[in-house]
Coordinates of C-alpha atoms and ligand atoms in Angstrom, one line a residue:
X1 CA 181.7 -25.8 91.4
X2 CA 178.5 -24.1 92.9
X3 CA 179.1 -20.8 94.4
X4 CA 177.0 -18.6 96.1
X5 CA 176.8 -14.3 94.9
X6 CA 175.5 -11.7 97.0
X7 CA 176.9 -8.7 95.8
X8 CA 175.5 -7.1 92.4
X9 CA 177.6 -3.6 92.4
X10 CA 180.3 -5.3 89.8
X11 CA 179.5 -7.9 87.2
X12 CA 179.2 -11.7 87.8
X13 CA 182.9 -12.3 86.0
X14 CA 184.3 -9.9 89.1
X15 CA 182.4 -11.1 91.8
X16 CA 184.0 -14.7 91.0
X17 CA 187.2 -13.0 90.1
X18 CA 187.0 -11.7 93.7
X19 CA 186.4 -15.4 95.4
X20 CA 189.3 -16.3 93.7
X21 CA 187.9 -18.7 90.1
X22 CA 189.8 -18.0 88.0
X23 CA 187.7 -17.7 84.6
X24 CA 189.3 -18.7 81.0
X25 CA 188.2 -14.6 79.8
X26 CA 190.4 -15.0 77.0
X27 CA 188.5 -12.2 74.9
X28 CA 188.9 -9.9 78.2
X29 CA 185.4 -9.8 78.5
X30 CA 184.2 -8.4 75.2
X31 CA 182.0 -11.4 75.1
X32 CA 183.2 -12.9 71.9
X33 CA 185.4 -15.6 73.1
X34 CA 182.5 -17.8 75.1
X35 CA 184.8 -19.2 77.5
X36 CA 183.7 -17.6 80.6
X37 CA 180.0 -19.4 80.5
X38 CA 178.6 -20.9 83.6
X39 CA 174.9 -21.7 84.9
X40 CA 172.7 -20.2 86.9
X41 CA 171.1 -21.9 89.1
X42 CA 169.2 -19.8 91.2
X43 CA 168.6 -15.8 91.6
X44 CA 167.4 -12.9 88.6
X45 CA 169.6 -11.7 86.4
X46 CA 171.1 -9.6 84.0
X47 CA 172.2 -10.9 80.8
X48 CA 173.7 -8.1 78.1
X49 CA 171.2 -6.0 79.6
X50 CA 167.8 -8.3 79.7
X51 CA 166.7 -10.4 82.3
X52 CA 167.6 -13.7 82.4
X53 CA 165.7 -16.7 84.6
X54 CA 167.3 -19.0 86.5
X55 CA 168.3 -21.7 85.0
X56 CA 170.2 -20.5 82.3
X57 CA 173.8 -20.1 80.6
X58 CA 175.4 -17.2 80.0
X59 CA 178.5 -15.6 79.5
X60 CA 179.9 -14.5 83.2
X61 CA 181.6 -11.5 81.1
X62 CA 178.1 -9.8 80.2
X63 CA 176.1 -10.8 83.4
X64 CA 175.1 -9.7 86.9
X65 CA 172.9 -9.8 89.4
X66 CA 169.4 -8.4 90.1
X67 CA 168.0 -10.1 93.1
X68 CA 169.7 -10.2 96.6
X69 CA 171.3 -13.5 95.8
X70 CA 171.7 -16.3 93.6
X71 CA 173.8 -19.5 93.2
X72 CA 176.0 -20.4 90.3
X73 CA 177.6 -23.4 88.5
X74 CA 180.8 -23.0 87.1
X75 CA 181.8 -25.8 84.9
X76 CA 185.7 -26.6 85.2
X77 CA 185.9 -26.1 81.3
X78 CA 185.0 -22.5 82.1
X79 CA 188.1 -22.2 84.0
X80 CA 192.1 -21.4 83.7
X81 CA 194.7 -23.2 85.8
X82 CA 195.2 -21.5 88.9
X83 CA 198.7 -21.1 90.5
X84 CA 197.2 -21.3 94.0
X85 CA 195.8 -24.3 94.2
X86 CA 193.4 -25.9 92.1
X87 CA 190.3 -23.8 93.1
X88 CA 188.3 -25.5 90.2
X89 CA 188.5 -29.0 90.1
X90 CA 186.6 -31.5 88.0
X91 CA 186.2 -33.9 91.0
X92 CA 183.3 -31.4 92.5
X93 CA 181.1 -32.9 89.5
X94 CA 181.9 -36.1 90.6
X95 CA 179.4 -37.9 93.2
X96 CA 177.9 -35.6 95.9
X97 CA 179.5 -35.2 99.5
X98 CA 178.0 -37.0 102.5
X99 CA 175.6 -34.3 104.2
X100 CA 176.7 -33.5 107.8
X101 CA 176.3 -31.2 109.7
X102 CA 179.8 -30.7 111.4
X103 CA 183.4 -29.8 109.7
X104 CA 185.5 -32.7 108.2
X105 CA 188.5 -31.9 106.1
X106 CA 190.1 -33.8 103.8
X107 CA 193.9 -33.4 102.7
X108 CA 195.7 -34.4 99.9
X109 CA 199.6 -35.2 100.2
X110 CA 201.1 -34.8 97.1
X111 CA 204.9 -34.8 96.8
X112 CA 204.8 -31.5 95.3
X113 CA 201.8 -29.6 96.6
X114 CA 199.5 -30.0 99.8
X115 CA 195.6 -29.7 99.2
X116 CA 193.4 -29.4 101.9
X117 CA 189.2 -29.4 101.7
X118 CA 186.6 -28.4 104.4
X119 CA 182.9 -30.0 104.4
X120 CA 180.2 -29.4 105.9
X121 CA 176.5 -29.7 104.6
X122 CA 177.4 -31.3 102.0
X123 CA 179.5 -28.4 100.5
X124 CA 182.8 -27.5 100.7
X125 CA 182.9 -24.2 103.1
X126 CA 187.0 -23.5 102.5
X127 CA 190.2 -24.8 100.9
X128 CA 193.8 -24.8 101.5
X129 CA 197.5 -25.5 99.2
X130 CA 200.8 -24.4 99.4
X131 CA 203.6 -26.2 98.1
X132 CA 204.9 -29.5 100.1
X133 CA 208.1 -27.7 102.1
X134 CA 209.5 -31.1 101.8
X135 CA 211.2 -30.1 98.6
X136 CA 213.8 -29.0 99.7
X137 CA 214.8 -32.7 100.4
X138 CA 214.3 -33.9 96.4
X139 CA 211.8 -32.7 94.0
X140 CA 210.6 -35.8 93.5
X141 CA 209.4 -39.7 95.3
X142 CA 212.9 -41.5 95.0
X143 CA 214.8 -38.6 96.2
X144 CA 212.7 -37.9 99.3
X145 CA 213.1 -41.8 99.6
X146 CA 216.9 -41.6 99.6
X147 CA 216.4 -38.8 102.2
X148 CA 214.4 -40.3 104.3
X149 CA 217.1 -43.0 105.3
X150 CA 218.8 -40.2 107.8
X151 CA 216.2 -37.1 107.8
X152 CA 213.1 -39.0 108.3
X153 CA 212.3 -37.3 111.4
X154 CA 213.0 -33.8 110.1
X155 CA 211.2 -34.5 106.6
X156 CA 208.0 -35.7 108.9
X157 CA 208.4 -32.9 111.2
X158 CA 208.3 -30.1 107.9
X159 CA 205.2 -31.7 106.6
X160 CA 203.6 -31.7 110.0
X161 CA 204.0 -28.2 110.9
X162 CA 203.2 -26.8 106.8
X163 CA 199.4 -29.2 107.4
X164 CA 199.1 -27.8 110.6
X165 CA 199.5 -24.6 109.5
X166 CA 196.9 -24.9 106.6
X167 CA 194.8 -26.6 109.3
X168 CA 194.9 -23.2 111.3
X169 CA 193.0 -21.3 108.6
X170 CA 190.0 -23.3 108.2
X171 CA 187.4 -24.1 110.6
X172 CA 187.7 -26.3 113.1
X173 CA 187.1 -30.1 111.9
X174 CA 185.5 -33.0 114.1
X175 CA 187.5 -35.6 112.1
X176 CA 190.3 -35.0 109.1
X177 CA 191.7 -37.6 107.3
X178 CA 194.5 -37.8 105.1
X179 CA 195.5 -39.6 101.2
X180 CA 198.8 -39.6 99.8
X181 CA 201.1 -41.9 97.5
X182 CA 202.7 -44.5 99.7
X183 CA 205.8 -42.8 100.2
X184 CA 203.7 -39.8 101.5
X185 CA 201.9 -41.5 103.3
X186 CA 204.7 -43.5 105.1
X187 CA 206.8 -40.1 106.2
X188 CA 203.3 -39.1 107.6
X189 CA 203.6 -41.6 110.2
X190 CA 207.2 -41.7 110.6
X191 CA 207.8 -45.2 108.9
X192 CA 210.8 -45.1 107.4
X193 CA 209.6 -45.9 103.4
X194 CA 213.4 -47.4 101.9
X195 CA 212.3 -50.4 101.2
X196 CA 209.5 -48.7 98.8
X197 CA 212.8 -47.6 96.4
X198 CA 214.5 -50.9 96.2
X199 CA 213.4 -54.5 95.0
X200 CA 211.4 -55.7 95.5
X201 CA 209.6 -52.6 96.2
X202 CA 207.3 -54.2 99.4
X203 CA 205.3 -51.7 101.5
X204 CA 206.4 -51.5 105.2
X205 CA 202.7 -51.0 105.8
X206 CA 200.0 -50.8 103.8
X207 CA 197.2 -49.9 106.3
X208 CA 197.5 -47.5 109.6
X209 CA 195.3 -47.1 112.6
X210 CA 193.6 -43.5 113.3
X211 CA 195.6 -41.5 115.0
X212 CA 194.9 -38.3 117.5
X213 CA 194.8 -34.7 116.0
X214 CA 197.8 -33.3 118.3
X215 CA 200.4 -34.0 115.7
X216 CA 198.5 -31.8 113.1
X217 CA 197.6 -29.5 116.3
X218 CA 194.1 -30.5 116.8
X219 CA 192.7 -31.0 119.6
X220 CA 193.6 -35.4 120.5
X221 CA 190.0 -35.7 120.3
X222 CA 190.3 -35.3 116.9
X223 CA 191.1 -38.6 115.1
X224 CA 193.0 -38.2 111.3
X225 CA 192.4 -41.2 109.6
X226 CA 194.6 -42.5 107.0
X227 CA 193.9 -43.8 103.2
X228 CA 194.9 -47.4 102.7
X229 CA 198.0 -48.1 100.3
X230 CA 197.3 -50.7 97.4
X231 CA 201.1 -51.4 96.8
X232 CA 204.3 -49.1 96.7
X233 CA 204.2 -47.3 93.7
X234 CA 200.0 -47.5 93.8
X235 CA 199.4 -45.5 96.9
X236 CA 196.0 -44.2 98.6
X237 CA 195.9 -41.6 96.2
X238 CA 195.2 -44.1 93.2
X239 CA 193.1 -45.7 95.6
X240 CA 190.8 -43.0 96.5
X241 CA 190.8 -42.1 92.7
X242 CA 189.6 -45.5 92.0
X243 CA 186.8 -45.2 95.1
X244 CA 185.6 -41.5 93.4
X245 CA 185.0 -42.5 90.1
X246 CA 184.1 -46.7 90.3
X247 CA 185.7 -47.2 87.1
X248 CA 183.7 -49.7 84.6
X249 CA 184.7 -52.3 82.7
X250 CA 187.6 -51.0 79.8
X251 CA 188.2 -47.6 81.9
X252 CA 191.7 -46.7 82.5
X253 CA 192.0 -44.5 85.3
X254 CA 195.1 -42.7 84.6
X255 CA 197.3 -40.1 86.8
X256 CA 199.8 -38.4 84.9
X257 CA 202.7 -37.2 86.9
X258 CA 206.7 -38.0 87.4
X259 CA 205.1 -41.5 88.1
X260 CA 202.0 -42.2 85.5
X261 CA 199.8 -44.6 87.8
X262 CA 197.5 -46.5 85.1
X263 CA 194.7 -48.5 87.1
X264 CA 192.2 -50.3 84.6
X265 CA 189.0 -52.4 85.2
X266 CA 188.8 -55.9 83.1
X267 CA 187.0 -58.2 82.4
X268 CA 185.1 -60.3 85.1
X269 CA 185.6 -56.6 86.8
X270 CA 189.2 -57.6 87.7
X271 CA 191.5 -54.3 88.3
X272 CA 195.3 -54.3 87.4
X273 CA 197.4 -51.1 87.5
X274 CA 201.1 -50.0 87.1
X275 CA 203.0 -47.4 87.4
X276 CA 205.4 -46.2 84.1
X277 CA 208.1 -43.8 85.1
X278 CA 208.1 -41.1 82.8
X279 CA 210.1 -38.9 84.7
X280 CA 210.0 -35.2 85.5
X281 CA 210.1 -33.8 82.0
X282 CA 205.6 -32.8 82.2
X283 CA 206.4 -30.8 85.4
X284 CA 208.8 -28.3 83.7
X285 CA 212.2 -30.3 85.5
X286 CA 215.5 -30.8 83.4
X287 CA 213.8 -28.8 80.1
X288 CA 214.7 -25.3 79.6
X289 CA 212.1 -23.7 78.9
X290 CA 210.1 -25.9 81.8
X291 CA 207.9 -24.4 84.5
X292 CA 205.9 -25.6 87.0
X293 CA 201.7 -24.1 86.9
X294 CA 202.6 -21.0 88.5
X295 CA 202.3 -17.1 87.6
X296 CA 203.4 -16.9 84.1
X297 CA 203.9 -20.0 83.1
X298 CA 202.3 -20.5 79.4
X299 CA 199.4 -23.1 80.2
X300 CA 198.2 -23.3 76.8
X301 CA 199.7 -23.0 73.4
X302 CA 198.7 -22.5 70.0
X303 CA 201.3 -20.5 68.3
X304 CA 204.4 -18.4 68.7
X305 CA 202.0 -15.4 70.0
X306 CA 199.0 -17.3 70.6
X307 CA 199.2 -18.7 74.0
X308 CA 196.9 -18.8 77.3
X309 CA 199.5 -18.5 81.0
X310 CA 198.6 -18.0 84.5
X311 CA 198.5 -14.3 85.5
X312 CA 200.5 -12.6 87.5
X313 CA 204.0 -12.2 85.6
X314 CA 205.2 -12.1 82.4
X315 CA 206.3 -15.4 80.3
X316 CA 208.4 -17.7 82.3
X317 CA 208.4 -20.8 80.7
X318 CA 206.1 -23.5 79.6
X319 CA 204.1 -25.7 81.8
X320 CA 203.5 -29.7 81.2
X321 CA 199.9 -29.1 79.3
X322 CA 201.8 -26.3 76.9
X323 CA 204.4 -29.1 76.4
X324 CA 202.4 -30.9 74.7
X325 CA 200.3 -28.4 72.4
X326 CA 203.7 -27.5 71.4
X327 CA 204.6 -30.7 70.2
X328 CA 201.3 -31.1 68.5
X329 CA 201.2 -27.9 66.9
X330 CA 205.4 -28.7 65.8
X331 CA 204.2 -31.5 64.4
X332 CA 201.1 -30.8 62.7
X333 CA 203.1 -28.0 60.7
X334 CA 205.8 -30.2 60.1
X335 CA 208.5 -28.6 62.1
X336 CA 209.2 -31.5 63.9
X337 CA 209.5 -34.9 62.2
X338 CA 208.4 -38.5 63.2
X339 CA 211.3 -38.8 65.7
X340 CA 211.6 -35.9 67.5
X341 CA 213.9 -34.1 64.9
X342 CA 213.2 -30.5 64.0
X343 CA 212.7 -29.5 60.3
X344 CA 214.9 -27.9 59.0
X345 CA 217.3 -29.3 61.1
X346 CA 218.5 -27.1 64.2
X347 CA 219.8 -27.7 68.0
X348 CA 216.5 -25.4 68.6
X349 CA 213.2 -23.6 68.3
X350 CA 211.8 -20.0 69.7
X351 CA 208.4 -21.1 70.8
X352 CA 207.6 -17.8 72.6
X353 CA 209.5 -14.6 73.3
X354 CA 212.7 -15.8 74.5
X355 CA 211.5 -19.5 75.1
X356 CA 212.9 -22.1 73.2
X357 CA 212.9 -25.9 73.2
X358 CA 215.8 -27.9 72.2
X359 CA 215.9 -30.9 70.7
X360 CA 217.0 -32.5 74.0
X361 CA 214.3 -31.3 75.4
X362 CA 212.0 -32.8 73.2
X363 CA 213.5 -36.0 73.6
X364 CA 212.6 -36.1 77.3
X365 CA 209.4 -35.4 76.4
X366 CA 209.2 -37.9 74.4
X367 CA 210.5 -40.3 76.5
X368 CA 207.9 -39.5 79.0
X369 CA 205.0 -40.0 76.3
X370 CA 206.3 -42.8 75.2
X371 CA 206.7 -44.2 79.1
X372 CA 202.6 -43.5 79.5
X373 CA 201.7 -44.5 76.0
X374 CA 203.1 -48.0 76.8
X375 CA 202.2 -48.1 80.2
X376 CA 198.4 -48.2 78.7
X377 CA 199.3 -50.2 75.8
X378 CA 201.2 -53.2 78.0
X379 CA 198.2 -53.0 80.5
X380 CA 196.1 -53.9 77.3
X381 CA 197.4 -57.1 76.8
X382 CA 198.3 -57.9 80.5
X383 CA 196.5 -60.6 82.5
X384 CA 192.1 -60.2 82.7
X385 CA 192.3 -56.6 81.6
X386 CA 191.1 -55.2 78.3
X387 CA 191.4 -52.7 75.3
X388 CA 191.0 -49.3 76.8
X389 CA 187.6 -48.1 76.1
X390 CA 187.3 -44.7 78.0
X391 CA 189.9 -42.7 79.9
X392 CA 189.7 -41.7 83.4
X393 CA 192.6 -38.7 83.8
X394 CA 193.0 -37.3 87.6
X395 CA 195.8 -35.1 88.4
X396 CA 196.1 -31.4 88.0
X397 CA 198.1 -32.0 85.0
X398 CA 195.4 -33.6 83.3
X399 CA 193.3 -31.3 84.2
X400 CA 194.7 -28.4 82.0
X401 CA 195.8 -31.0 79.1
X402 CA 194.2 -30.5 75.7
X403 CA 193.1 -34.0 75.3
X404 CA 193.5 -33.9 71.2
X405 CA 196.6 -32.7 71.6
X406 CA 197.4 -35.4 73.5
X407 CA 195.8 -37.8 71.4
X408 CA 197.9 -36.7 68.1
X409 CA 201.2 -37.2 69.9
X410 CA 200.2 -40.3 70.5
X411 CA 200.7 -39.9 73.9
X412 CA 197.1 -40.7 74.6
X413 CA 195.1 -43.5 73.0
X414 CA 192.2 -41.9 70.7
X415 CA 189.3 -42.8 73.5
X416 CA 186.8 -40.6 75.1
X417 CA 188.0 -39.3 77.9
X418 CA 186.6 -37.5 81.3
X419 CA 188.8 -35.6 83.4
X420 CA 188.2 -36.3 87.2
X421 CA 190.9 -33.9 88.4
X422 CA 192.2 -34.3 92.7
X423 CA 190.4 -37.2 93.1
X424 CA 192.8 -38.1 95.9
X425 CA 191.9 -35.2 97.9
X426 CA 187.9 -35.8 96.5
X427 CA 188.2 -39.4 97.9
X428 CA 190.2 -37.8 101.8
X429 CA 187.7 -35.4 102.0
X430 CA 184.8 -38.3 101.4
X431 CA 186.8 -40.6 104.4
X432 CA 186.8 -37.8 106.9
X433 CA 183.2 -38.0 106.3
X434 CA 182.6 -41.7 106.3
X435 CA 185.1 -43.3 108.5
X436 CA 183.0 -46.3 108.4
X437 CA 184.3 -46.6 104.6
X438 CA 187.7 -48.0 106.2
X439 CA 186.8 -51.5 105.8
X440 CA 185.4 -50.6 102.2
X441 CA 188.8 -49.5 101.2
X442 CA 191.0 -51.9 102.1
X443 CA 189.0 -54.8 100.5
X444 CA 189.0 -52.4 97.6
X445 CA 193.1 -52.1 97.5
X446 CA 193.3 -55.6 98.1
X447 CA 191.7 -56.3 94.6
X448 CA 194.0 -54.4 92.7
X449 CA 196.6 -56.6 90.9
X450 CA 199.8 -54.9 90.1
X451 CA 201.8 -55.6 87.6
X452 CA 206.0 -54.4 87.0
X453 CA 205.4 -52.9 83.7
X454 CA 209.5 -54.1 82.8
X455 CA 207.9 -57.6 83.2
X456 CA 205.1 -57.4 81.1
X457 CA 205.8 -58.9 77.4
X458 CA 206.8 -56.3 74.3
X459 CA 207.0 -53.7 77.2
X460 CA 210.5 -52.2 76.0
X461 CA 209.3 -52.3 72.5
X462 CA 206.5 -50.7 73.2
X463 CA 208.5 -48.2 75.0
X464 CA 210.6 -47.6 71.4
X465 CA 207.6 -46.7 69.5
X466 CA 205.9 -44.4 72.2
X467 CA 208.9 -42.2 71.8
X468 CA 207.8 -41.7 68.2
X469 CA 205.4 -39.0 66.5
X470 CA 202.6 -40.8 64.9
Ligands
LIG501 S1 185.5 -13.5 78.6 FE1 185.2 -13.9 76.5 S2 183.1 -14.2 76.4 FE2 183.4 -13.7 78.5

């Protein structure tokens, strides 16, 4: 992300502390850990006490400013999870914004968290989240489904009022438009979405009509248009991922969540996706020791004391991406054997002070690796498509996932990988600025072929051996 410093009283690492990035300053600025390094793009500088000429990379920890202003580029890899709402995301390093001159935002409708993004000039001037208030229906898509059936009104009517009161701290927009998975999308506009959790899983409507900004309380001038659905567990979020990135042939765009949406290009440039349920187990629900990304939650683990969290509070449990380095690092010392039993045997493990995993837990989590590993691996053989030659991860969760880790769980195929992070709300914001893409996108969600992942061949078997350590 590029951001813009006019202040040199503090150091660089401060003044983006103060506009909320939140830099990976593991070494607490002693300048030894090399995390916090960004690039400057523009502006003089001060660099461990000698001038330094834009461009140039340096450590954020042991810079400031000299001139009255200067721009920098912070690389996502510079930067920690962040419990308020994915300041840093890797889709700003995607293709640039449409240049206008007015204010379109894009929003992001996410069964657990709300994103919004303002644009204007081709930048974005201000951004939004806070938690989707419809939790308090089910945490997850098949319980707001179920809920839905006789609190559709109400659940629409909560999501309404927590958008329009994100709306009502950023500038005023001249168009907004909205992308969601298709159950998200459906409550939006009051269609009732049951028949998305029962077979044969068809989508009451797949593409919906602008409609005027009174409901998010904009003015009706104000039209909010709407991403199109591919199918009803490939919603307009996987479609406005696969818009951002264009994915070529043997990429396998990939959003890991409750749901792990796996969308891959094939040959002839045919697409196919599914969705494998790996259940709630990578966002902290039904383990013990399970977080979501907020304040204190360990994001990053290497050891029993050797762990990165989100500030704010003291240790309160693990989040998805720790999940996983802790199965990697179990494994690789042998603590944990090829099925998910700990060595020596025991119910459980202290991971942390006062944390511990049981081997319950771990099953889950294996279960939902071994859900996403043969997701992919079914998709390989299915219909057109092709061996996965790159991946394409979206998602906060991937975003703070230590790909290697991943990789020796087996829970990702050993592939080079880019990390594309809220494509969903990249792709909104990108709509609010080109409604003329409508047309674009629908022909787009038409070509997607999706395939029940139960009815692909070896699926189930496949399923068996993802649960296992390699
Ligand atoms: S915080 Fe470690 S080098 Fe800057």
């Amino acid at each position: 992300m590029r951001i813009e410093i006019h202040d040199s009283s503090t150091g660089l690492a401060e003044q983006l502390r103060r506009l909320g990035v939140p830099l990976d300053m593991r070494c607490d600025g002693c300048g030894t850990c090399g995390r916090c390094r960004v690039h400057l793009l523009s502006g003089r500088w001060l660099e461990n006490g000698v001038e330094v000429a834009s461009p140039a990379e340096v450590l954020a920890c042991r810079t400031r400013l000299l001139s009255d202003a200067g721009t920098v580029e912070v690389p996502f890899a510079s930067c920690l999870p962040c419990a308020d709402g994915q300041f840093a995301d890797a889709w700003q390093d995607l293709d640039p914004m449409p240049v206008l001159d007015k204010v379109v935002i894009g929003i992001d409708i996410g069964t657990t968290t709300l994103a919004a993004a303002a644009l204007c000039n081709g930048r974005i001037i201000a951004r939004e989240v806070c938690f989707n208030p419809q939790a308090r229906f089910g945490d997850n898509v098949m319980s707001r489904i179920s809920a839905a059936e006789t609190h559709l009104v109400e659940m629409r009517q909560v999501l309404l009022d927590a958008l329009a009161e994100m709306l009502r701290k950023m500038p005023s927009p001249a168009r907004v438009a909205i992308a969601g998975n298709s159950t998200m999308t459906c409550i939006f506009h009051g269609v009732n979405p049951a028949q998305l959790g029962r077979a044969p899983f068809d989508l009451p409507q797949s593409n919906f009509a602008p409609v005027p900004g009174t409901c998010l309380g904009l003015p009706a001038s104000v039209p909010i248009h709407t991403m199109p659905l591919i199918s009803a567990f490939l919603g307009g979020d996987i479609l406005g991922g696969l818009w951002e990135t264009r994915l070529e042939k043997g990429d396998y765009f990939i959003d890991i969540g409750t749901n792990c949406e796996i969308v891959a290009r094939g040959m002839h440039g045919s697409l196919g996706g599914a969705a494998a349920a790996a259940g709630p187990a990578f966002e902290g629900a039904g383990i013990a020791c399970g977080t979501r990304a907020v304040p204190g939650a360990i994001c990053r683990y290497r050891g029993f004391r050797d762990y990165d969290m989100i500030p704010g509070k003291p240790p309160v449990g693990l989040c998805g991406s720790a999940m996983v380095d802790v199965l990697a690092v179990l494994h690789r010392s042998g603590r944990l054997n090829r099925f998910g039993r700990l060595v020596p045997p025991s119910s459980s493990l202290e991971v942390a002070d006062g944390l511990s995993l049981s081997e319950r837990d771990i099953e889950q989590l294996l279960k939902a690796k071994g859900a996403l590993s043969a997701g992919i691996r079914s998709l390989e053989g299915a219909f057109y498509l092709m061996d996965c030659k790159r991946l394409v991860l979206a998602g906060g969760f991937a975003q703070y996932l230590d790909i290697q880790n991943a990789v020796a769980i087996g829970m990702l195929p050993d592939r080079p990988a880019r990390i594309v992070g809220n494509t969903s709300l990249a792709a909104a914001v990108r709509l609010a600025a080109t409604p003329r893409s409508a047309k674009e996108l629908v022909t787009l969600a038409q070509s997607v072929m999706e395939f029940h992942l139960n009815d692909l061949p070896d699926f189930e078997l496949r399923f068996m051996e993802g649960m296992l350590l390699p």
